[in-house]
Short mmCIF file of C-alpha atoms in Angstrom, two decimals:
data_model
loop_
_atom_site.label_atom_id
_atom_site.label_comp_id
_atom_site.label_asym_id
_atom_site.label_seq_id
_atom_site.Cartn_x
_atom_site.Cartn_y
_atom_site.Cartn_z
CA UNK U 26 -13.76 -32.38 15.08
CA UNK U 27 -16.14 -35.47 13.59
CA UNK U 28 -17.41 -35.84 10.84
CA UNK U 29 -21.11 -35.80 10.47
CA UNK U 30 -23.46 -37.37 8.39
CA UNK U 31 -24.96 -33.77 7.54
CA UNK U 32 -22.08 -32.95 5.83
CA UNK U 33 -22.87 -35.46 3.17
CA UNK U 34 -26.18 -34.75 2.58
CA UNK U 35 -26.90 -33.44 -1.12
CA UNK U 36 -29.97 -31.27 0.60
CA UNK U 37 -27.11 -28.92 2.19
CA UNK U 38 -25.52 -28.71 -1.13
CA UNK U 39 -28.10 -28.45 -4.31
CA UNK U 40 -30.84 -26.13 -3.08
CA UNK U 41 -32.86 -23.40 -4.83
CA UNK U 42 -30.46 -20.29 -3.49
CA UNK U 43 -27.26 -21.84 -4.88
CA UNK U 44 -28.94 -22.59 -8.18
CA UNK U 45 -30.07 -19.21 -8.38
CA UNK U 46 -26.60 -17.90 -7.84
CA UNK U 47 -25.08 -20.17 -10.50
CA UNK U 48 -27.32 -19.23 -12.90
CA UNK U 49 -26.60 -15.27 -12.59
CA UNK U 50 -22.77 -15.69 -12.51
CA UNK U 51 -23.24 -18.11 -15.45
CA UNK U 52 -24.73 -14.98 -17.02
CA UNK U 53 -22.74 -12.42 -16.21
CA UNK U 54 -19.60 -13.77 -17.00
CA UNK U 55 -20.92 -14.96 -19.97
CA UNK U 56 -21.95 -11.55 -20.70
CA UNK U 57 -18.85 -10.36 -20.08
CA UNK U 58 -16.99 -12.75 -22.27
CA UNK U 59 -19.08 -12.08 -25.16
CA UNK U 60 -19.23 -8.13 -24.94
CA UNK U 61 -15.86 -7.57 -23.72
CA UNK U 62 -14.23 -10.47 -25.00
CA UNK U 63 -11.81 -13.11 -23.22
CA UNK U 64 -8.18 -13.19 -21.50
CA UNK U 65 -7.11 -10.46 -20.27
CA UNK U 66 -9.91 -7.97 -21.46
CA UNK U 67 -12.41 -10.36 -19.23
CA UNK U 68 -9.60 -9.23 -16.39
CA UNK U 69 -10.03 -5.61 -17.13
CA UNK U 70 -13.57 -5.77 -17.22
CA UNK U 71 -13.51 -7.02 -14.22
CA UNK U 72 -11.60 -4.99 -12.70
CA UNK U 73 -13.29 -1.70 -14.06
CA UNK U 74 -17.08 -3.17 -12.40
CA UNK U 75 -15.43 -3.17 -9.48
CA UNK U 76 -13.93 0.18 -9.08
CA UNK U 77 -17.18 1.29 -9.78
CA UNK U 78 -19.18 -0.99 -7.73
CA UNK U 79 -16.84 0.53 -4.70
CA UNK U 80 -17.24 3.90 -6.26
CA UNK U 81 -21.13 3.46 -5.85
CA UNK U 82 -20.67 2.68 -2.45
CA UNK U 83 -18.43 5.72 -1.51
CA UNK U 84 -21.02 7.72 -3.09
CA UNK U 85 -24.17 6.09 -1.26
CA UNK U 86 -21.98 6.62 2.26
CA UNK U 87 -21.05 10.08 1.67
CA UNK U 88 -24.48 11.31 0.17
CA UNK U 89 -26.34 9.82 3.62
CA UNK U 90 -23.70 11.25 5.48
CA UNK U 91 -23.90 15.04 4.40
CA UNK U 92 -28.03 14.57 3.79
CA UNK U 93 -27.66 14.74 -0.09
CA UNK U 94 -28.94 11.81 -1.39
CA UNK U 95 -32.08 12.08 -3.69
CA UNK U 96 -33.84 9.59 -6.49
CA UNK U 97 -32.54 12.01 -8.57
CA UNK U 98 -29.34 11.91 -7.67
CA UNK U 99 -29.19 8.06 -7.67
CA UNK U 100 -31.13 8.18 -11.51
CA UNK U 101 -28.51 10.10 -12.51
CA UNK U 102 -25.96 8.11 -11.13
CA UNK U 103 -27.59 5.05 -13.09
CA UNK U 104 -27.42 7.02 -15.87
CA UNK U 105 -23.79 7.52 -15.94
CA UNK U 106 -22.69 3.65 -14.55
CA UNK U 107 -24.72 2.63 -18.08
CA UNK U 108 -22.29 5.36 -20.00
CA UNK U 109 -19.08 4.14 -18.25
CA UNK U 110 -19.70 0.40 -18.94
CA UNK U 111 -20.71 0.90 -22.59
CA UNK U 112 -17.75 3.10 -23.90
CA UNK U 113 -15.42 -0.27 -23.27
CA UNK U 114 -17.81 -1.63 -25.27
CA UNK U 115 -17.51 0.64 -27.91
CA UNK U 116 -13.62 0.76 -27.87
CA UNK U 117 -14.23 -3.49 -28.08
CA UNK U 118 -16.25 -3.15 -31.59
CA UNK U 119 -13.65 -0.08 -33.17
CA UNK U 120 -11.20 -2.88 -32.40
CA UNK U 121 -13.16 -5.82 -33.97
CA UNK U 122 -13.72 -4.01 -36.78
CA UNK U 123 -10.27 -2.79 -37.50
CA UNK U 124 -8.69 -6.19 -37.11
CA UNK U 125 -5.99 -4.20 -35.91
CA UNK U 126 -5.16 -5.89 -32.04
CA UNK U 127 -2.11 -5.22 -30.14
CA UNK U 128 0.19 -8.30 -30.00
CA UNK U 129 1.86 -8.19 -25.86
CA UNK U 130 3.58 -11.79 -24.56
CA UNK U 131 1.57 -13.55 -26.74
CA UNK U 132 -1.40 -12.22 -25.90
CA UNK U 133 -4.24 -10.90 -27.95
CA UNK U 134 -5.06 -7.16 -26.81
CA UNK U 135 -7.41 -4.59 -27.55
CA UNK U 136 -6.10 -1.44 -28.67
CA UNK U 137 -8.92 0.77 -28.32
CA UNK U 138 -11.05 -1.34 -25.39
CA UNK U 139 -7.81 -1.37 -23.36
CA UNK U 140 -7.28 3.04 -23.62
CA UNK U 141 -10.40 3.25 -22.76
CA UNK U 142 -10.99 1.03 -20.18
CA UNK U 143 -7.89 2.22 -18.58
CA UNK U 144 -9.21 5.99 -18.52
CA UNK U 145 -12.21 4.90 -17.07
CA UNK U 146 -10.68 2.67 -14.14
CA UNK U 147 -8.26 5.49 -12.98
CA UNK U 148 -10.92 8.35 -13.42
CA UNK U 149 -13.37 5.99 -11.25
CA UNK U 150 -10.68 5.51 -8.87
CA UNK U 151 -10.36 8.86 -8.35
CA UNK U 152 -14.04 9.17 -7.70
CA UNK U 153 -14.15 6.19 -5.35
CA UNK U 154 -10.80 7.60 -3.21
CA UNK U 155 -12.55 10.98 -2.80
CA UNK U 156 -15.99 9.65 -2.04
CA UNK U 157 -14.64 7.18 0.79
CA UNK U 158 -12.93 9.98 1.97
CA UNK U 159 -15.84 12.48 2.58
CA UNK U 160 -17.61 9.32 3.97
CA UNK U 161 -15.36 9.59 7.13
CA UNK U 162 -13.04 6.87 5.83
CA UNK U 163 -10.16 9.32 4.98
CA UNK U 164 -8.03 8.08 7.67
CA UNK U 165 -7.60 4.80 5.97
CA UNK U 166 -6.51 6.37 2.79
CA UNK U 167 -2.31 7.88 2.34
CA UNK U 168 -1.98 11.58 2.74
CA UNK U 169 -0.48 11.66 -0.98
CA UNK U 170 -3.28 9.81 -2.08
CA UNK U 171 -6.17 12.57 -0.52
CA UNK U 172 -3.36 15.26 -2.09
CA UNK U 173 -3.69 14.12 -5.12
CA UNK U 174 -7.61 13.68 -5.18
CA UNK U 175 -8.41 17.61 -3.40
CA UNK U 176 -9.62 19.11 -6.34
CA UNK U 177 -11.90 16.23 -6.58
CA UNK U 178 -13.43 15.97 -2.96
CA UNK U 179 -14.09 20.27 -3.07
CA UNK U 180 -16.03 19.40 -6.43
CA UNK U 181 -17.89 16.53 -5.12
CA UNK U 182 -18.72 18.65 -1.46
CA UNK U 183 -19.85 22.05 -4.00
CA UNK U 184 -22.17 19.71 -5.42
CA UNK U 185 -23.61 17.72 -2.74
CA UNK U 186 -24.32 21.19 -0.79
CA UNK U 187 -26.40 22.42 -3.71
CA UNK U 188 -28.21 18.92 -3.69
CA UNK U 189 -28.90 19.60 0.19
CA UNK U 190 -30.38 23.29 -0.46
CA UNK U 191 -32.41 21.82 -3.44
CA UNK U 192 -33.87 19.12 -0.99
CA UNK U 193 -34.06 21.75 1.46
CA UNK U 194 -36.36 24.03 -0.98
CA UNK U 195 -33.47 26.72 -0.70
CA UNK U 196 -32.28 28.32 -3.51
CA UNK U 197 -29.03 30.09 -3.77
CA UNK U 198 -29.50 33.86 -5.05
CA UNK U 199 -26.12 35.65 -6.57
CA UNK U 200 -28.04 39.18 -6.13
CA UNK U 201 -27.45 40.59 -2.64
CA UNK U 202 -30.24 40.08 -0.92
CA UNK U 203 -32.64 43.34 0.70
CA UNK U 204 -32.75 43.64 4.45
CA UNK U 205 -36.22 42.59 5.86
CA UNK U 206 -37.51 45.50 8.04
CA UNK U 207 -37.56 45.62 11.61
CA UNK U 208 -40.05 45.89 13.76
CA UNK U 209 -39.27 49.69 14.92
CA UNK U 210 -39.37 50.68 11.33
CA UNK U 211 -42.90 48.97 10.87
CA UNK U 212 -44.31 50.83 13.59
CA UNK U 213 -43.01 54.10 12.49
CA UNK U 214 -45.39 53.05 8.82
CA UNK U 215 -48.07 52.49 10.71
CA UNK U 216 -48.12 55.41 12.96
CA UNK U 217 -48.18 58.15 10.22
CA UNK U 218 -51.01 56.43 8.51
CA UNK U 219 -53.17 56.52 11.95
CA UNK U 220 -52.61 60.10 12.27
CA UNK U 221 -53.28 60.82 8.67
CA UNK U 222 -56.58 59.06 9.61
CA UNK U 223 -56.92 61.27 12.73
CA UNK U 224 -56.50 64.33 10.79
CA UNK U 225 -59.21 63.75 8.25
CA UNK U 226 -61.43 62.89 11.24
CA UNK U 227 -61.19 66.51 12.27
CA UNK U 228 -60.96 68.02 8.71
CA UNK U 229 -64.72 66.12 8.38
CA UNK U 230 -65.89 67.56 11.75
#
């Protein structure tokens, strides 16, 4: 394989699309850094967006899938992404203003960030596992794993049928519902009344 000119040319390298991605990773991991702080909390903090990037995903696939998805159901899904990512951040100031950090290898920890960044990575694991799996990927998830995340996948299908019926304009009535009548029993109504009418008719005469 030869070497080409082309490959030296800056205009391949420095255009507008990779300046534009610089400057938003610049960003976000500066972002990162200064709300969640550095070593290994910049790790978990990473590894937390993307459980529930891949969560989002699962739930986008599935929701298509069954015929569930709504605006709603996405607002309310932006709703709770925005809850998930500040509680870290809320563990992260308890811990600044403490001054109490956990001391492991050397390494500067955050008590409170870490517990709760930790219960929100496995409880969005959980989510993520059960949504790929009622996207059709369940085959590529362990048996123990789709054992261990039932509970969650009948919650997830209970609601996603009740978002179908709402986007259906069905609603789901607990009464028992009244038999409509049939067609023999509306012609027996209507027969009495024309011979009531009949019967006056003569009654007049």
């Amino acid at each position: 394989m030869g070497i080409t000119p082309e490959i030296y040319d800056l205009k391949n390298l420095v255009n507008p699309a990779l300046g534009v991605a610089g400057v938003i990773g610049g960003v976000i991991s500066g972002a990162i850094s200064a709300f969640y702080g550095e070593n290994i909390n910049m790790y978990v903090a990473l590894l937390l967006i993307a459980v529930v990037a891949l969560d989002w995903l699962g739930a986008i696939g599935a929701a298509l899938k069954d015929g569930s998805y709504s605006s709603d159901y996405g607002i309310r899904g932006v709703f709770r992404t925005t809850i998930i990512f500040l509680l870290p951040l809320i563990g992260r100031l308890i811990d600044v203003i403490s001054g109490i950090p956990i001391i492991v290898a050397g390494v500067e920890i955050s008590g409170f960030y870490l517990f709760i960044s930790a219960g929100l990575i496995y409880h969005s694991w959980m989510s993520m596992t059960a949504n790929f799996a009622r996207a059709g990927y369940e085959k590529w998830i362990p048996n123990k794993m789709l054992k261990q995340v039932g509970s969650e996948i009948n919650a997830k299908i209970t609601r996603s049928e009740c978002r179908r019926e709402k986007i259906n304009g069905k609603e789901i009535e607990l009464s028992s519902l009244k038999p409509t009548p049939t067609v023999e029993s509306l012609n027996e109504l209507v027969i009495p009344s024309q011979n009531n009418t009949k019967i006056e008719e003569k009654e007049t005469d």
